[in-house]
Coordinates of N, CA, C and O in Angstrom, one line a residue:
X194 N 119.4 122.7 94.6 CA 118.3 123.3 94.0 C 117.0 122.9 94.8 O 117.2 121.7 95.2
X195 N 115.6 123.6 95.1 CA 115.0 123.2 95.8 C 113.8 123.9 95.1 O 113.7 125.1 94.8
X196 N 112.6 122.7 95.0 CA 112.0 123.0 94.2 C 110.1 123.2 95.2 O 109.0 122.9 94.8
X197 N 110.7 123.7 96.3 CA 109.4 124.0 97.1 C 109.7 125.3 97.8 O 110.9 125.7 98.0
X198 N 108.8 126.1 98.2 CA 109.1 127.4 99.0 C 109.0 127.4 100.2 O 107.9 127.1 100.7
X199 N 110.2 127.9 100.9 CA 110.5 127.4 102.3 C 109.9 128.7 103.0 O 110.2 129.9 103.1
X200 N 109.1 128.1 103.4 CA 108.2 129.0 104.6 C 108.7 129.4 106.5 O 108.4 130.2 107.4
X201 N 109.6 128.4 106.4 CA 110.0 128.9 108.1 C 109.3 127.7 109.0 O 108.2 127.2 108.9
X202 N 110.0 127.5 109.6 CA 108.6 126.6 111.3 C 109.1 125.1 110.8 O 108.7 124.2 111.5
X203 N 109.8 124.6 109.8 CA 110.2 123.1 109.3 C 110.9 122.1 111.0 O 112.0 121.8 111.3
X204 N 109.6 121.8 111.5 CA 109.8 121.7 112.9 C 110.9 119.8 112.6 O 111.3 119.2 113.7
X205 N 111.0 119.4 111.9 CA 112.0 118.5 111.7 C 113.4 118.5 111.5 O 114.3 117.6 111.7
X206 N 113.5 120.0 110.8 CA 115.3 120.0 110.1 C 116.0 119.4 110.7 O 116.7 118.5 110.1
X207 N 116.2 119.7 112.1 CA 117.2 119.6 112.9 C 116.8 118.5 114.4 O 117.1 118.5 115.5
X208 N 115.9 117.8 113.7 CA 115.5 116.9 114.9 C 115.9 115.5 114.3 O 115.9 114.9 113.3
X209 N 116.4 115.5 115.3 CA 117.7 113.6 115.1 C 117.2 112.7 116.7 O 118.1 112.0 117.1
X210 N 116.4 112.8 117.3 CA 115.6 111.8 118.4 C 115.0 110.7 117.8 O 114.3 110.9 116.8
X211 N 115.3 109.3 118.4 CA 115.2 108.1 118.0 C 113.6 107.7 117.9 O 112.9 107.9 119.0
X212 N 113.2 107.3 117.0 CA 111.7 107.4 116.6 C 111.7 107.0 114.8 O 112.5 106.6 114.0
X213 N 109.8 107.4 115.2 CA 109.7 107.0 113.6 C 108.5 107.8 113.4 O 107.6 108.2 114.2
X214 N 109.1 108.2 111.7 CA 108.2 109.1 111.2 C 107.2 108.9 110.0 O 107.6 108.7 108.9
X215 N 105.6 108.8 110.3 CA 104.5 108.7 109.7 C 104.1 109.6 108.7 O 104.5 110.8 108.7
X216 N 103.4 109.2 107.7 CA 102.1 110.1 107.5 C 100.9 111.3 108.0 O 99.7 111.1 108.2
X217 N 101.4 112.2 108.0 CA 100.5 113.0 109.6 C 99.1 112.8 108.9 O 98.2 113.4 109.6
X218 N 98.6 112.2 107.6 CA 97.2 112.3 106.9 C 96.6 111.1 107.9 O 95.8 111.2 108.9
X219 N 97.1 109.8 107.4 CA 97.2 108.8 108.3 C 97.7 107.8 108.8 O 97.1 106.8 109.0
X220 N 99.3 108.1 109.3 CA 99.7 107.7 110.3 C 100.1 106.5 109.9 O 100.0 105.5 110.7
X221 N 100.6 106.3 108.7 CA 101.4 104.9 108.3 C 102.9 105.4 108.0 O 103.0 106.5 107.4
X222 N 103.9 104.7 108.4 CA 105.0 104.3 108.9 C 106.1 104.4 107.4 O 106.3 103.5 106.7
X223 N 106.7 105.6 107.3 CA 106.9 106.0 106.2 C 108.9 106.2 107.1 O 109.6 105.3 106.6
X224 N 109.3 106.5 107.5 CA 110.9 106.5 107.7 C 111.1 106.4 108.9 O 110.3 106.7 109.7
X225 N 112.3 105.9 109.1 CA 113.2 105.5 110.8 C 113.4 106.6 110.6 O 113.1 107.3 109.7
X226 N 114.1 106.9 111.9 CA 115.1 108.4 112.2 C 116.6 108.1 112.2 O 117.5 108.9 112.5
X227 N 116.5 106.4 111.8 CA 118.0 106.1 111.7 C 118.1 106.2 110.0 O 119.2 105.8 109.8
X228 N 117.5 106.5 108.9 CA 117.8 107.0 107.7 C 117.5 108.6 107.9 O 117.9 109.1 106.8
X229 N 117.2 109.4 108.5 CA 117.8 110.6 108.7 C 119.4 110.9 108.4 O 120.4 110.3 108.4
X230 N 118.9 112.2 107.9 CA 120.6 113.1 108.0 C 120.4 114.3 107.6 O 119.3 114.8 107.1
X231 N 121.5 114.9 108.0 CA 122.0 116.4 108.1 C 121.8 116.6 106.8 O 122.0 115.6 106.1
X232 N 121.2 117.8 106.3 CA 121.1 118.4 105.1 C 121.2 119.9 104.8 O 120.5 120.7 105.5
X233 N 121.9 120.6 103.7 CA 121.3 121.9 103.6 C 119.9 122.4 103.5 O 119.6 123.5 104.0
X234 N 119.3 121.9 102.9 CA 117.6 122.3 103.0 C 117.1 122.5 104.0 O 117.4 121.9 104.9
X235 N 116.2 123.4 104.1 CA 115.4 123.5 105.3 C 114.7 122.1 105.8 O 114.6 121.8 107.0
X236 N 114.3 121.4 105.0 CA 113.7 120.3 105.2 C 114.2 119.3 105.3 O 114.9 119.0 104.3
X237 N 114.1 118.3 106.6 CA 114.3 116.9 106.7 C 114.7 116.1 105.3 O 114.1 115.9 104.2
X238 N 115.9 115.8 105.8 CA 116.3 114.7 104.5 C 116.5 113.1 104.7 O 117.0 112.9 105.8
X239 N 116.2 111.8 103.8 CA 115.8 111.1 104.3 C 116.8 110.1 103.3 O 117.2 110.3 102.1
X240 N 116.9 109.2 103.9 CA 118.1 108.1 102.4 C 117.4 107.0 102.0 O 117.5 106.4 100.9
X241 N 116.4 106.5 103.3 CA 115.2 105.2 102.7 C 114.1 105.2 103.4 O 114.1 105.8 104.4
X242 N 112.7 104.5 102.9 CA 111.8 104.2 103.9 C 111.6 103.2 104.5 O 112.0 102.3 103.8
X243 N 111.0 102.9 105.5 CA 110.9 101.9 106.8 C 110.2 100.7 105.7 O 110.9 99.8 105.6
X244 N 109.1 100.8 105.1 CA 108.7 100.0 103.9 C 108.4 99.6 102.6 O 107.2 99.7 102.5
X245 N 108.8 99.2 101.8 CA 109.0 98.9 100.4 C 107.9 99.5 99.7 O 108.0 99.8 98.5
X246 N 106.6 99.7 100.5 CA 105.5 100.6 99.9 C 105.3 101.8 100.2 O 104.5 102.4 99.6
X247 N 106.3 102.6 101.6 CA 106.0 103.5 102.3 C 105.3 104.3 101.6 O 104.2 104.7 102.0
X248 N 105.9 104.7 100.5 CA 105.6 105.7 99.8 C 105.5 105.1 98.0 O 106.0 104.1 97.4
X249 N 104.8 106.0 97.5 CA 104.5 105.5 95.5 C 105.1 107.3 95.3 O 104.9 108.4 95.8
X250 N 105.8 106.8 94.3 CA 106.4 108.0 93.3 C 105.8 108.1 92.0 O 105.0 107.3 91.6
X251 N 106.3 109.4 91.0 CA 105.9 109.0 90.0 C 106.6 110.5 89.0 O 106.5 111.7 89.2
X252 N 107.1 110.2 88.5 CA 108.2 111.4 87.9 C 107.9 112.6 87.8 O 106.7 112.8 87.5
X253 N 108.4 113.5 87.9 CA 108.3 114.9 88.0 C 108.2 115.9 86.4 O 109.0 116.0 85.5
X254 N 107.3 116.3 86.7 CA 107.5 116.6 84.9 C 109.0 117.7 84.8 O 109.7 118.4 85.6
X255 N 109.0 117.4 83.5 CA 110.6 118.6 83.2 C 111.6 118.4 84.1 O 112.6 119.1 84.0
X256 N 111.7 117.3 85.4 CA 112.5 117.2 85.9 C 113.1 116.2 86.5 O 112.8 115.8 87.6
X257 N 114.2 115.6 85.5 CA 114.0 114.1 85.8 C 115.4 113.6 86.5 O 116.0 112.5 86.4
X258 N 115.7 114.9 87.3 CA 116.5 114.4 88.8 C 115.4 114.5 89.8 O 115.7 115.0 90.9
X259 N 114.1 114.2 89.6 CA 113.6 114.6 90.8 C 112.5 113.6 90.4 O 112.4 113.4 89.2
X260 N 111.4 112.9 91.5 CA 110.2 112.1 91.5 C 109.1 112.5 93.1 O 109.3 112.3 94.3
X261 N 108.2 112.9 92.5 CA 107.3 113.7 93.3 C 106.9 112.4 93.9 O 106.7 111.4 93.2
X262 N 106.8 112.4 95.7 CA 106.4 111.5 96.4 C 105.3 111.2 97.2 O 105.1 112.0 98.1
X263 N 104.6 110.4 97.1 CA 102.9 110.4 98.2 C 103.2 109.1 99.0 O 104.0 108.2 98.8
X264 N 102.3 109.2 99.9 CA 102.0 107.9 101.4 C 101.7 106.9 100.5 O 101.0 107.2 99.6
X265 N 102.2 105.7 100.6 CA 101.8 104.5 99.5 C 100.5 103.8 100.3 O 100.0 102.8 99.9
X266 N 99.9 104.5 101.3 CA 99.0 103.9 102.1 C 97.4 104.9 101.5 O 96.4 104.4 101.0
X267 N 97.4 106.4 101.7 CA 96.7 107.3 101.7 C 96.6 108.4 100.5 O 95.9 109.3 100.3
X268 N 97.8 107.9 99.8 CA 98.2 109.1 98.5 C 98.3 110.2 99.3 O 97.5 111.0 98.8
X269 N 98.9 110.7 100.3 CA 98.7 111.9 100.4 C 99.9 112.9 99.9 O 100.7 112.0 99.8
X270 N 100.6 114.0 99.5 CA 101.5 114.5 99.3 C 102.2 114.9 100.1 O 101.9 115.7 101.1
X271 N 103.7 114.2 99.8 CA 104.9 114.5 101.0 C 106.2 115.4 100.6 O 106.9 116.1 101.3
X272 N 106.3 115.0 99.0 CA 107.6 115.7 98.6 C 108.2 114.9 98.1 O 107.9 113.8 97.9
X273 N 109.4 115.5 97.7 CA 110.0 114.8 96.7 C 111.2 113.8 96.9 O 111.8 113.8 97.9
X274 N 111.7 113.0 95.7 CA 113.1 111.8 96.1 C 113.8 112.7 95.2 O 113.3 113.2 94.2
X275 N 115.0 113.0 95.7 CA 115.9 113.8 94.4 C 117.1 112.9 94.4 O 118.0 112.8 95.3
X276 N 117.1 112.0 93.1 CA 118.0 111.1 92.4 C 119.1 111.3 92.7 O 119.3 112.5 92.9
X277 N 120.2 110.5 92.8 CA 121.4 110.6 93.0 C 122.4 111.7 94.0 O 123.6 111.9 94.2
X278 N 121.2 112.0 94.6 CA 121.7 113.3 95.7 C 121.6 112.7 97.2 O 120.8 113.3 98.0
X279 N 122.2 111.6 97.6 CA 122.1 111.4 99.0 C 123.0 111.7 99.7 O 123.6 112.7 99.4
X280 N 123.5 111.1 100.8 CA 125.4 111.9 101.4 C 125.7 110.5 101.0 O 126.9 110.4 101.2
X281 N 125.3 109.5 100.6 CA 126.7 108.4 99.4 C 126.4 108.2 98.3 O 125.2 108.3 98.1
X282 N 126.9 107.9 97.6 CA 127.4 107.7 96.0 C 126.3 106.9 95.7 O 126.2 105.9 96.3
X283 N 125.4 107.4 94.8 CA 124.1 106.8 93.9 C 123.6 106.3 94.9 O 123.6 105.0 94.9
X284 N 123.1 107.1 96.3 CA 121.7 107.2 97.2 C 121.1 108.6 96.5 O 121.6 109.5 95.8
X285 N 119.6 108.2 97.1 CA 118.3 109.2 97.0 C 118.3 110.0 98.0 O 118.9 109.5 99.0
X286 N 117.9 110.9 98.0 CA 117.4 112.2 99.1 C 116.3 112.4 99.1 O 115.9 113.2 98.2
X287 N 115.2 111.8 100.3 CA 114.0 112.4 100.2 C 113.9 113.2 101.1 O 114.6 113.1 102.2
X288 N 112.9 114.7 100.8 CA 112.8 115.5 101.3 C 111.7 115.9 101.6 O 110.9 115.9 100.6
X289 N 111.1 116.4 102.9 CA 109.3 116.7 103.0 C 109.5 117.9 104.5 O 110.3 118.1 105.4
X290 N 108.5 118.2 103.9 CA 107.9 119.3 105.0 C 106.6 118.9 106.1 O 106.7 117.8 106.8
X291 N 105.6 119.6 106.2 CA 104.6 119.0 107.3 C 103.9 118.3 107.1 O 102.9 118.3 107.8
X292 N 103.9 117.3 106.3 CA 103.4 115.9 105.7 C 103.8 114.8 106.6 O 103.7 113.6 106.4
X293 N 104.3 115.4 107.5 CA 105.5 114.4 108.5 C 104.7 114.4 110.0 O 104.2 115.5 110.3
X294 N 104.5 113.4 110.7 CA 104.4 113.1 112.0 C 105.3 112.6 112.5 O 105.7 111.7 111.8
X295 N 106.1 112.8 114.1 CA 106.6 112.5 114.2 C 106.4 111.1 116.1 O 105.7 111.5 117.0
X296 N 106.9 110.0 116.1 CA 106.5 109.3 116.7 C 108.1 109.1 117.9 O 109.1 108.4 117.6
X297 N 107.9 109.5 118.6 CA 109.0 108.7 119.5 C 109.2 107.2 119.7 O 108.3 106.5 119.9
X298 N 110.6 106.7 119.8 CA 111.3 106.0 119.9 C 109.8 104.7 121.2 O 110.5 104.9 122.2
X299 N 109.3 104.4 121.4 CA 108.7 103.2 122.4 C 107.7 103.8 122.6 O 107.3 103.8 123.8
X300 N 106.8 104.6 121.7 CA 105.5 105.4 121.3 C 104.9 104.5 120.1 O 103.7 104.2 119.7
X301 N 105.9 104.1 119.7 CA 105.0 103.3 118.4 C 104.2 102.1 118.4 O 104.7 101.0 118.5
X302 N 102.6 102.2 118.1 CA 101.7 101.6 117.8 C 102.1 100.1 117.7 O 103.3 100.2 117.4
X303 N 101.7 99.0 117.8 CA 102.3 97.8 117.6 C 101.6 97.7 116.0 O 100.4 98.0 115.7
X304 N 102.5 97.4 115.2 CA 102.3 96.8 113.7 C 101.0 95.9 113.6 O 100.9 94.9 114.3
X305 N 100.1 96.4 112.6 CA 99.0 95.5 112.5 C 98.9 94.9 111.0 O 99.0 95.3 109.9
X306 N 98.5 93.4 111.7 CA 98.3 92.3 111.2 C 97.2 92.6 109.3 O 96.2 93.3 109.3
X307 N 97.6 92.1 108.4 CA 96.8 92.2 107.2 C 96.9 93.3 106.3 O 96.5 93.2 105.2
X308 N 97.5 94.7 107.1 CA 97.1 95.5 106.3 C 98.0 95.4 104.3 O 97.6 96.1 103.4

């Protein structure tokens, strides 16, 4: 079930190149491309994020296989975790559309100190 309307152009679905994927609001460090995977959805599906804050959730009303997801850095809106639906047994599936930047593999910014 999919609880966003799929517009076409989801320039991620099918992109599996070694990198990491950001925030396109701003550009904090939200999934590897090694928690990537194949999905039926149009949209990129994801099993974890790169950091324990990447992202802040917060339950979905009327629907509590699902938790609406933002940048844990910018709040910005990315999409949602759908519970227990990952490709293994009691993983998450997160799913997002153009909320996504994508960074190639020895493109990435060096990690800064404090934030």
């Amino acid at each position: 079930m999919s609880f966003c309307s799929f517009f076409g152009g989801e320039v991620f679905q099918n992109h599996f190149e070694p990198g990491v994927y950001v925030c396109a609001k701003c550009g904090y460090e939200l999934f590897s491309s090694r928690s990537k995977y194949a999905h039926s959805s149009p949209w990129p599906a994801f099993t974890e994020t790169i950091h324990e804050d990447s992202v802040a959730k917060c339950p979905e009303k009327n629907r509590p296989e699902a938790l609406k997801v933002s940048c844990g850095k910018c709040g910005n809106g990315l999409g949602h975790e759908f519970l227990n639906d990952g490709p293994k047994r009691g993983q998450s599936r997160f799913i997002f559309s153009s909320s996504l930047k994508f960074i190639p593999k020895g493109k990435e910014a060096p990690a800064s100190q404090g934030d």
